[in-house]
PDB file of C-alpha atoms in Angstrom:
ATOM      1  CA  MET K   1       0.024   0.130  -0.303  1.00  0.00           C
ATOM      2  CA  ALA K   2       1.117   3.646  -0.929  1.00  0.00           C
ATOM      3  CA  SER K   3       2.519   5.401   2.480  1.00  0.00           C
ATOM      4  CA  SER K   4       3.075   8.788   0.146  1.00  0.00           C
ATOM      5  CA  SER K   5       0.124  11.574   1.413  1.00  0.00           C
ATOM      6  CA  PRO K   6      -1.885  12.362  -2.063  1.00  0.00           C
ATOM      7  CA  VAL K   7      -0.487  15.900  -2.189  1.00  0.00           C
ATOM      8  CA  SER K   8       3.333  14.549  -2.420  1.00  0.00           C
ATOM      9  CA  SER K   9       2.232  12.013  -5.099  1.00  0.00           C
ATOM     10  CA  ALA K  10       0.223  14.635  -7.173  1.00  0.00           C
ATOM     11  CA  ILE K  11       3.628  16.700  -7.157  1.00  0.00           C
ATOM     12  CA  SER K  12       5.232  13.011  -8.556  1.00  0.00           C
ATOM     13  CA  VAL K  13       2.525  12.493 -10.801  1.00  0.00           C
ATOM     14  CA  ARG K  14       3.116  16.677 -12.132  1.00  0.00           C
ATOM     15  CA  ARG K  15       6.817  15.524 -12.694  1.00  0.00           C
ATOM     16  CA  ARG K  16       6.003  12.665 -14.249  1.00  0.00           C
ATOM     17  CA  LEU K  17       3.179  14.549 -16.387  1.00  0.00           C
ATOM     18  CA  THR K  18       6.113  16.707 -17.168  1.00  0.00           C
ATOM     19  CA  ALA K  19       8.630  15.146 -18.763  1.00  0.00           C
ATOM     20  CA  LEU K  20       6.076  13.804 -21.326  1.00  0.00           C
ATOM     21  CA  THR K  21       4.425  17.174 -22.397  1.00  0.00           C
ATOM     22  CA  PRO K  22       5.358  18.498 -25.865  1.00  0.00           C
ATOM     23  CA  PRO K  23       6.451  22.158 -27.065  1.00  0.00           C
ATOM     24  CA  ALA K  24       4.733  24.876 -27.997  1.00  0.00           C
ATOM     25  CA  GLU K  25       3.109  24.218 -31.161  1.00  0.00           C
ATOM     26  CA  THR K  26       4.707  26.078 -34.118  1.00  0.00           C
ATOM     27  CA  ARG K  27       2.981  26.726 -37.756  1.00  0.00           C
ATOM     28  CA  PHE K  28       5.157  22.946 -38.578  1.00  0.00           C
ATOM     29  CA  ASP K  29       3.370  21.206 -35.545  1.00  0.00           C
ATOM     30  CA  ARG K  30       0.156  22.483 -37.279  1.00  0.00           C
ATOM     31  CA  ARG K  31       0.931  21.655 -40.490  1.00  0.00           C
ATOM     32  CA  LEU K  32       1.966  18.302 -38.931  1.00  0.00           C
ATOM     33  CA  GLY K  33      -1.176  17.927 -37.509  1.00  0.00           C
ATOM     34  CA  LYS K  34      -3.293  18.264 -40.485  1.00  0.00           C
ATOM     35  CA  ILE K  35      -1.557  15.186 -41.932  1.00  0.00           C
ATOM     36  CA  LEU K  36      -1.452  12.970 -39.382  1.00  0.00           C
ATOM     37  CA  LEU K  37      -5.187  13.722 -39.413  1.00  0.00           C
ATOM     38  CA  HIS K  38      -5.134  12.857 -43.218  1.00  0.00           C
ATOM     39  CA  ALA K  39      -3.515   9.654 -42.412  1.00  0.00           C
ATOM     40  CA  THR K  40      -5.833   8.768 -39.028  1.00  0.00           C
ATOM     41  CA  GLU K  41      -8.182   8.508 -41.883  1.00  0.00           C
ATOM     42  CA  VAL K  42      -6.576   6.300 -44.270  1.00  0.00           C
ATOM     43  CA  PHE K  43      -5.758   3.946 -41.821  1.00  0.00           C
ATOM     44  CA  TYR K  44      -9.164   3.848 -40.262  1.00  0.00           C
ATOM     45  CA  GLU K  45     -10.664   3.086 -43.810  1.00  0.00           C
ATOM     46  CA  LYS K  46      -7.978   0.559 -45.016  1.00  0.00           C
ATOM     47  CA  GLY K  47      -6.223  -0.480 -42.581  1.00  0.00           C
ATOM     48  CA  TYR K  48      -2.606  -0.340 -41.701  1.00  0.00           C
ATOM     49  CA  GLU K  49      -1.625  -3.029 -44.222  1.00  0.00           C
ATOM     50  CA  GLY K  50      -3.587  -1.837 -46.867  1.00  0.00           C
ATOM     51  CA  ALA K  51      -2.867   1.363 -47.050  1.00  0.00           C
ATOM     52  CA  SER K  52       0.240   3.095 -48.865  1.00  0.00           C
ATOM     53  CA  MET K  53       2.233   6.058 -49.202  1.00  0.00           C
ATOM     54  CA  ARG K  54       0.083   7.077 -52.709  1.00  0.00           C
ATOM     55  CA  ASP K  55      -3.253   6.659 -50.526  1.00  0.00           C
ATOM     56  CA  LEU K  56      -1.686   9.153 -47.569  1.00  0.00           C
ATOM     57  CA  ALA K  57      -0.258  11.724 -50.007  1.00  0.00           C
ATOM     58  CA  ARG K  58      -3.297  11.878 -51.945  1.00  0.00           C
ATOM     59  CA  SER K  59      -5.326  12.406 -48.953  1.00  0.00           C
ATOM     60  CA  SER K  60      -3.320  14.698 -47.034  1.00  0.00           C
ATOM     61  CA  GLY K  61      -3.059  16.813 -50.202  1.00  0.00           C
ATOM     62  CA  MET K  62       0.931  16.059 -50.819  1.00  0.00           C
ATOM     63  CA  SER K  63       3.273  15.193 -53.583  1.00  0.00           C
ATOM     64  CA  LEU K  64       4.497  11.691 -53.090  1.00  0.00           C
ATOM     65  CA  SER K  65       7.643  12.940 -53.323  1.00  0.00           C
ATOM     66  CA  GLY K  66       6.880  15.721 -50.788  1.00  0.00           C
ATOM     67  CA  LEU K  67       5.583  13.280 -48.518  1.00  0.00           C
ATOM     68  CA  TYR K  68       8.105  10.981 -48.552  1.00  0.00           C
ATOM     69  CA  TYR K  69      10.835  13.761 -47.814  1.00  0.00           C
ATOM     70  CA  TYR K  70       9.280  14.256 -44.795  1.00  0.00           C
ATOM     71  CA  PHE K  71       8.130  10.690 -43.877  1.00  0.00           C
ATOM     72  CA  GLU K  72      10.397   8.148 -44.904  1.00  0.00           C
ATOM     73  CA  SER K  73       8.049   5.136 -44.887  1.00  0.00           C
ATOM     74  CA  LYS K  74       4.210   4.543 -43.659  1.00  0.00           C
ATOM     75  CA  GLU K  75       5.516   3.303 -40.701  1.00  0.00           C
ATOM     76  CA  LYS K  76       7.076   6.713 -39.531  1.00  0.00           C
ATOM     77  CA  LEU K  77       3.594   8.360 -39.624  1.00  0.00           C
ATOM     78  CA  LEU K  78       1.819   5.848 -37.792  1.00  0.00           C
ATOM     79  CA  TYR K  79       4.641   6.519 -35.130  1.00  0.00           C
ATOM     80  CA  LEU K  80       3.217   9.794 -35.727  1.00  0.00           C
ATOM     81  CA  ILE K  81       0.004  10.040 -34.586  1.00  0.00           C
ATOM     82  CA  GLN K  82       0.290   7.001 -31.482  1.00  0.00           C
ATOM     83  CA  LYS K  83       3.005   9.296 -30.652  1.00  0.00           C
ATOM     84  CA  HIS K  84       0.500  12.627 -31.133  1.00  0.00           C
ATOM     85  CA  THR K  85      -2.425  10.980 -29.343  1.00  0.00           C
ATOM     86  CA  PHE K  86      -0.204   9.608 -26.115  1.00  0.00           C
ATOM     87  CA  SER K  87       0.922  13.705 -26.309  1.00  0.00           C
ATOM     88  CA  THR K  88      -2.223  15.135 -26.254  1.00  0.00           C
ATOM     89  CA  ILE K  89      -3.828  12.963 -23.416  1.00  0.00           C
ATOM     90  CA  VAL K  90      -0.538  13.109 -21.415  1.00  0.00           C
ATOM     91  CA  GLU K  91      -0.911  16.975 -20.965  1.00  0.00           C
ATOM     92  CA  ARG K  92      -4.644  17.259 -20.973  1.00  0.00           C
ATOM     93  CA  LEU K  93      -4.217  15.217 -17.682  1.00  0.00           C
ATOM     94  CA  ARG K  94      -1.118  17.067 -16.037  1.00  0.00           C
ATOM     95  CA  ASP K  95      -2.973  20.735 -16.625  1.00  0.00           C
ATOM     96  CA  ARG K  96      -6.296  18.420 -15.038  1.00  0.00           C
ATOM     97  CA  LEU K  97      -5.241  17.153 -12.204  1.00  0.00           C
ATOM     98  CA  ASP K  98      -3.037  20.744 -11.416  1.00  0.00           C
ATOM     99  CA  GLU K  99      -6.166  21.462 -10.133  1.00  0.00           C
ATOM    100  CA  VAL K 100      -7.816  18.161  -8.756  1.00  0.00           C
ATOM    101  CA  PHE K 101      -6.586  16.858  -4.815  1.00  0.00           C
ATOM    102  CA  ASP K 102      -8.459  14.336  -3.746  1.00  0.00           C
ATOM    103  CA  PRO K 103      -7.591  10.809  -4.401  1.00  0.00           C
ATOM    104  CA  GLU K 104     -11.063   9.057  -5.462  1.00  0.00           C
ATOM    105  CA  GLN K 105     -11.883  12.900  -7.847  1.00  0.00           C
ATOM    106  CA  ARG K 106      -8.059  12.170  -9.387  1.00  0.00           C
ATOM    107  CA  ILE K 107      -9.090   8.733 -10.808  1.00  0.00           C
ATOM    108  CA  ARG K 108     -12.944  10.226 -12.312  1.00  0.00           C
ATOM    109  CA  VAL K 109     -10.181  12.759 -13.642  1.00  0.00           C
ATOM    110  CA  PHE K 110      -8.103  10.350 -15.690  1.00  0.00           C
ATOM    111  CA  ILE K 111     -11.729   8.527 -16.922  1.00  0.00           C
ATOM    112  CA  LEU K 112     -13.349  11.773 -18.546  1.00  0.00           C
ATOM    113  CA  ASN K 113      -9.744  12.694 -19.716  1.00  0.00           C
ATOM    114  CA  HIS K 114      -9.459   9.691 -21.490  1.00  0.00           C
ATOM    115  CA  LEU K 115     -12.774   9.411 -22.320  1.00  0.00           C
ATOM    116  CA  GLU K 116     -13.254  12.780 -23.670  1.00  0.00           C
ATOM    117  CA  TYR K 117     -10.188  12.452 -26.413  1.00  0.00           C
ATOM    118  CA  PHE K 118     -11.138   8.867 -27.563  1.00  0.00           C
ATOM    119  CA  LEU K 119     -14.825  10.286 -27.651  1.00  0.00           C
ATOM    120  CA  THR K 120     -13.809  12.978 -29.955  1.00  0.00           C
ATOM    121  CA  ASN K 121     -11.023  11.315 -32.276  1.00  0.00           C
ATOM    122  CA  GLN K 122     -13.072   7.819 -32.450  1.00  0.00           C
ATOM    123  CA  LYS K 123     -10.640   7.263 -35.582  1.00  0.00           C
ATOM    124  CA  ALA K 124      -8.143   7.906 -33.945  1.00  0.00           C
ATOM    125  CA  MET K 125      -9.035   5.040 -31.374  1.00  0.00           C
ATOM    126  CA  LYS K 126      -9.398   2.214 -33.598  1.00  0.00           C
ATOM    127  CA  VAL K 127      -6.100   2.818 -35.006  1.00  0.00           C
ATOM    128  CA  LEU K 128      -4.607   2.872 -32.081  1.00  0.00           C
ATOM    129  CA  SER K 129      -6.201  -0.232 -30.819  1.00  0.00           C
ATOM    130  CA  HIS K 130      -5.859  -2.348 -34.347  1.00  0.00           C
ATOM    131  CA  GLU K 131      -2.682  -1.229 -35.176  1.00  0.00           C
ATOM    132  CA  ALA K 132      -0.951  -0.869 -31.777  1.00  0.00           C
ATOM    133  CA  GLU K 133       1.322  -4.712 -32.365  1.00  0.00           C
ATOM    134  CA  VAL K 134       2.524  -3.212 -35.412  1.00  0.00           C
ATOM    135  CA  LEU K 135       6.030  -0.468 -34.967  1.00  0.00           C
ATOM    136  CA  LYS K 136       8.835  -2.535 -34.556  1.00  0.00           C
ATOM    137  CA  ASP K 137      12.203  -1.576 -33.105  1.00  0.00           C
ATOM    138  CA  GLY K 138      13.180   2.189 -32.424  1.00  0.00           C
ATOM    139  CA  PHE K 139       9.502   3.342 -33.139  1.00  0.00           C
ATOM    140  CA  GLY K 140       7.015   0.190 -30.900  1.00  0.00           C
ATOM    141  CA  ALA K 141      10.179   1.099 -28.222  1.00  0.00           C
ATOM    142  CA  LYS K 142       9.165   4.463 -28.453  1.00  0.00           C
ATOM    143  CA  ILE K 143       5.819   4.452 -28.352  1.00  0.00           C
ATOM    144  CA  ALA K 144       5.654   1.987 -25.443  1.00  0.00           C
ATOM    145  CA  ALA K 145       7.882   3.569 -22.963  1.00  0.00           C
ATOM    146  CA  ILE K 146       4.820   6.117 -23.352  1.00  0.00           C
ATOM    147  CA  LYS K 147       2.793   4.107 -22.488  1.00  0.00           C
ATOM    148  CA  ARG K 148       3.785   2.703 -20.205  1.00  0.00           C
ATOM    149  CA  GLU K 149       4.409   6.246 -18.111  1.00  0.00           C
ATOM    150  CA  TYR K 150       0.649   5.917 -18.787  1.00  0.00           C
ATOM    151  CA  TYR K 151       0.284   3.159 -17.333  1.00  0.00           C
ATOM    152  CA  ARG K 152       2.432   4.057 -14.318  1.00  0.00           C
ATOM    153  CA  ILE K 153       0.614   7.361 -13.905  1.00  0.00           C
ATOM    154  CA  CYS K 154      -2.869   5.197 -13.452  1.00  0.00           C
ATOM    155  CA  VAL K 155      -1.262   3.161 -10.841  1.00  0.00           C
ATOM    156  CA  GLY K 156      -0.406   5.952  -9.229  1.00  0.00           C
ATOM    157  CA  LEU K 157      -3.221   7.093  -8.674  1.00  0.00           C
ATOM    158  CA  LEU K 158      -4.585   4.119  -7.255  1.00  0.00           C
ATOM    159  CA  ASP K 159      -2.515   3.142  -5.006  1.00  0.00           C
ATOM    160  CA  ASP K 160      -3.442   6.223  -3.929  1.00  0.00           C
ATOM    161  CA  PHE K 161      -6.830   5.770  -3.433  1.00  0.00           C
ATOM    162  CA  LYS K 162      -5.984   1.939  -1.630  1.00  0.00           C
ATOM    163  CA  ALA K 163      -3.467   4.479   1.078  1.00  0.00           C
ATOM    164  CA  ALA K 164      -7.022   6.833   1.308  1.00  0.00           C
ATOM    165  CA  LYS K 165      -9.743   4.640   1.828  1.00  0.00           C
ATOM    166  CA  ARG K 166      -7.195   1.539   3.141  1.00  0.00           C
ATOM    167  CA  LEU K 167      -8.492  -0.619   0.786  1.00  0.00           C
ATOM    168  CA  GLU K 168      -5.910  -3.584  -0.633  1.00  0.00           C
ATOM    169  CA  PHE K 169      -6.857  -5.093  -4.276  1.00  0.00           C
ATOM    170  CA  SER K 170      -4.012  -5.520  -7.369  1.00  0.00           C
ATOM    171  CA  SER K 171      -3.396  -2.089  -8.490  1.00  0.00           C
ATOM    172  CA  ARG K 172      -2.237  -3.832 -12.130  1.00  0.00           C
ATOM    173  CA  MET K 173      -5.649  -5.168 -11.989  1.00  0.00           C
ATOM    174  CA  ALA K 174      -7.578  -3.068 -11.252  1.00  0.00           C
ATOM    175  CA  VAL K 175      -5.951  -0.514 -14.076  1.00  0.00           C
ATOM    176  CA  LEU K 176      -5.645  -3.249 -16.674  1.00  0.00           C
ATOM    177  CA  SER K 177      -9.649  -3.600 -16.571  1.00  0.00           C
ATOM    178  CA  LEU K 178     -10.015   0.113 -16.349  1.00  0.00           C
ATOM    179  CA  PHE K 179      -8.640   0.530 -19.635  1.00  0.00           C
ATOM    180  CA  GLY K 180     -10.316  -2.226 -21.077  1.00  0.00           C
ATOM    181  CA  MET K 181     -13.795  -0.691 -20.214  1.00  0.00           C
ATOM    182  CA  MET K 182     -12.284   2.318 -21.755  1.00  0.00           C
ATOM    183  CA  ASN K 183      -9.960   1.302 -24.535  1.00  0.00           C
ATOM    184  CA  TRP K 184     -12.873  -0.775 -26.548  1.00  0.00           C
ATOM    185  CA  ILE K 185     -16.170   1.768 -25.977  1.00  0.00           C
ATOM    186  CA  TYR K 186     -15.720   2.862 -29.745  1.00  0.00           C
ATOM    187  CA  THR K 187     -16.760  -0.908 -30.997  1.00  0.00           C
ATOM    188  CA  TRP K 188     -20.526  -0.175 -28.828  1.00  0.00           C
ATOM    189  CA  TYR K 189     -20.885   3.604 -28.886  1.00  0.00           C
ATOM    190  CA  ASN K 190     -23.123   5.575 -30.272  1.00  0.00           C
ATOM    191  CA  PRO K 191     -23.868   8.978 -30.225  1.00  0.00           C
ATOM    192  CA  ARG K 192     -27.523   8.708 -30.376  1.00  0.00           C
ATOM    193  CA  VAL K 193     -28.397   6.601 -27.655  1.00  0.00           C
ATOM    194  CA  ASP K 194     -25.489   6.641 -25.553  1.00  0.00           C
ATOM    195  CA  PRO K 195     -24.407   9.833 -23.180  1.00  0.00           C
ATOM    196  CA  GLY K 196     -21.724  12.451 -24.056  1.00  0.00           C
ATOM    197  CA  ALA K 197     -18.293  11.371 -21.783  1.00  0.00           C
ATOM    198  CA  GLU K 198     -18.518  13.581 -19.084  1.00  0.00           C
ATOM    199  CA  GLU K 199     -22.166  11.592 -18.305  1.00  0.00           C
ATOM    200  CA  LEU K 200     -20.565   8.567 -19.668  1.00  0.00           C
ATOM    201  CA  SER K 201     -17.289   8.812 -17.707  1.00  0.00           C
ATOM    202  CA  ARG K 202     -19.691   9.538 -14.503  1.00  0.00           C
ATOM    203  CA  GLY K 203     -20.844   6.484 -15.021  1.00  0.00           C
ATOM    204  CA  MET K 204     -18.052   4.172 -15.870  1.00  0.00           C
ATOM    205  CA  GLY K 205     -16.473   5.451 -12.647  1.00  0.00           C
ATOM    206  CA  ASP K 206     -19.011   4.872 -10.181  1.00  0.00           C
ATOM    207  CA  ILE K 207     -18.894   1.365 -11.668  1.00  0.00           C
ATOM    208  CA  PHE K 208     -14.905   1.483 -10.985  1.00  0.00           C
ATOM    209  CA  LEU K 209     -14.783   2.459  -7.934  1.00  0.00           C
ATOM    210  CA  ARG K 210     -17.522   0.566  -6.131  1.00  0.00           C
ATOM    211  CA  GLY K 211     -15.841  -2.650  -7.860  1.00  0.00           C
ATOM    212  CA  ILE K 212     -12.884  -2.329  -6.449  1.00  0.00           C
ATOM    213  CA  SER K 213     -13.674  -1.086  -3.299  1.00  0.00           C
ATOM    214  CA  ALA K 214     -16.538  -4.107  -2.907  1.00  0.00           C
ATOM    215  CA  THR K 215     -13.662  -6.276  -4.352  1.00  0.00           C
ATOM    216  CA  ALA K 216     -11.362  -4.936  -1.478  1.00  0.00           C
ATOM    217  CA  LYS K 217     -14.078  -5.356   1.753  1.00  0.00           C
ATOM    218  CA  GLY K 218     -14.786  -8.981   0.030  1.00  0.00           C
ATOM    219  CA  GLN K 219     -11.132 -10.228  -0.224  1.00  0.00           C
ATOM    220  CA  SER K 220     -10.854  -8.305   3.778  1.00  0.00           C
ATOM    221  CA  ALA K 221     -13.946  -9.847   5.254  1.00  0.00           C
ATOM    222  CA  CYS K 222     -12.593 -13.745   3.574  1.00  0.00           C
ATOM    223  CA  THR K 223      -8.694 -12.814   5.452  1.00  0.00           C
ATOM    224  CA  LYS K 224     -10.503 -12.315   9.007  1.00  0.00           C
ATOM    225  CA  ALA K 225     -12.578 -14.907   8.205  1.00  0.00           C
ATOM    226  CA  SER K 226      -9.826 -17.603   7.322  1.00  0.00           C
ATOM    227  CA  GLN K 227      -7.744 -16.303  10.208  1.00  0.00           C
ATOM    228  CA  LYS K 228     -11.016 -16.558  12.861  1.00  0.00           C
ATOM    229  CA  ARG K 229     -11.533 -20.135  11.526  1.00  0.00           C
ATOM    230  CA  LYS K 230      -6.913 -21.305  11.590  1.00  0.00           C
ATOM    231  CA  SER K 231      -7.514 -19.743  15.276  1.00  0.00           C
ATOM    232  CA  ALA K 232     -10.022 -21.389  16.583  1.00  0.00           C
ATOM    233  CA  SER K 233      -8.476 -24.480  15.441  1.00  0.00           C
ATOM    234  CA  ASN K 234      -5.588 -23.785  16.784  1.00  0.00           C
TER     235      ASN K 234
END
């Protein structure tokens, strides 16, 4: 169980987040953002394997030679899409966590931040989910490092919650279950019948937090009962 206070832990999380924050946006960054948006559309429609550099050039309005000048391969474009996505999520999360210190609310902020981005960028979410294993070697390692850091941030928030509520449960299992809930909403989300990100994150947060709290209390009760039986038998 984590022993640090919510405030000191919040500072630690802020430091980790700051290390992932991209520099101020430039004109090239804005141009790059548009190219990545078009590339995301192509990967969404055709899949990574089915998309060609010619398709990507045509969609972004660049010549094929011009696209190759800036991006030597479609793997580089997929890498930049993933890097841009995770960096944006982390930057927004940093800003929001700066203003919240309650352990439960910080988890809810994490959920809201994640859902807001992906409901606004559902095509990017599908590309990231379906092409998660495509990147290899250097590109793959760099994205994996960002994902690990994002995972660790979530684990830290769960550890703070456990310490504040005096609960015991597997942070790893809880975090991976939470990502499972959040990352696959693109397979079922329908804006005509499902609520927006704020209401959806509130409901998902309730299910998640009540679930891990109930599980932790149930495990504690079972442990005490087992200890009592052992004590009685002795």
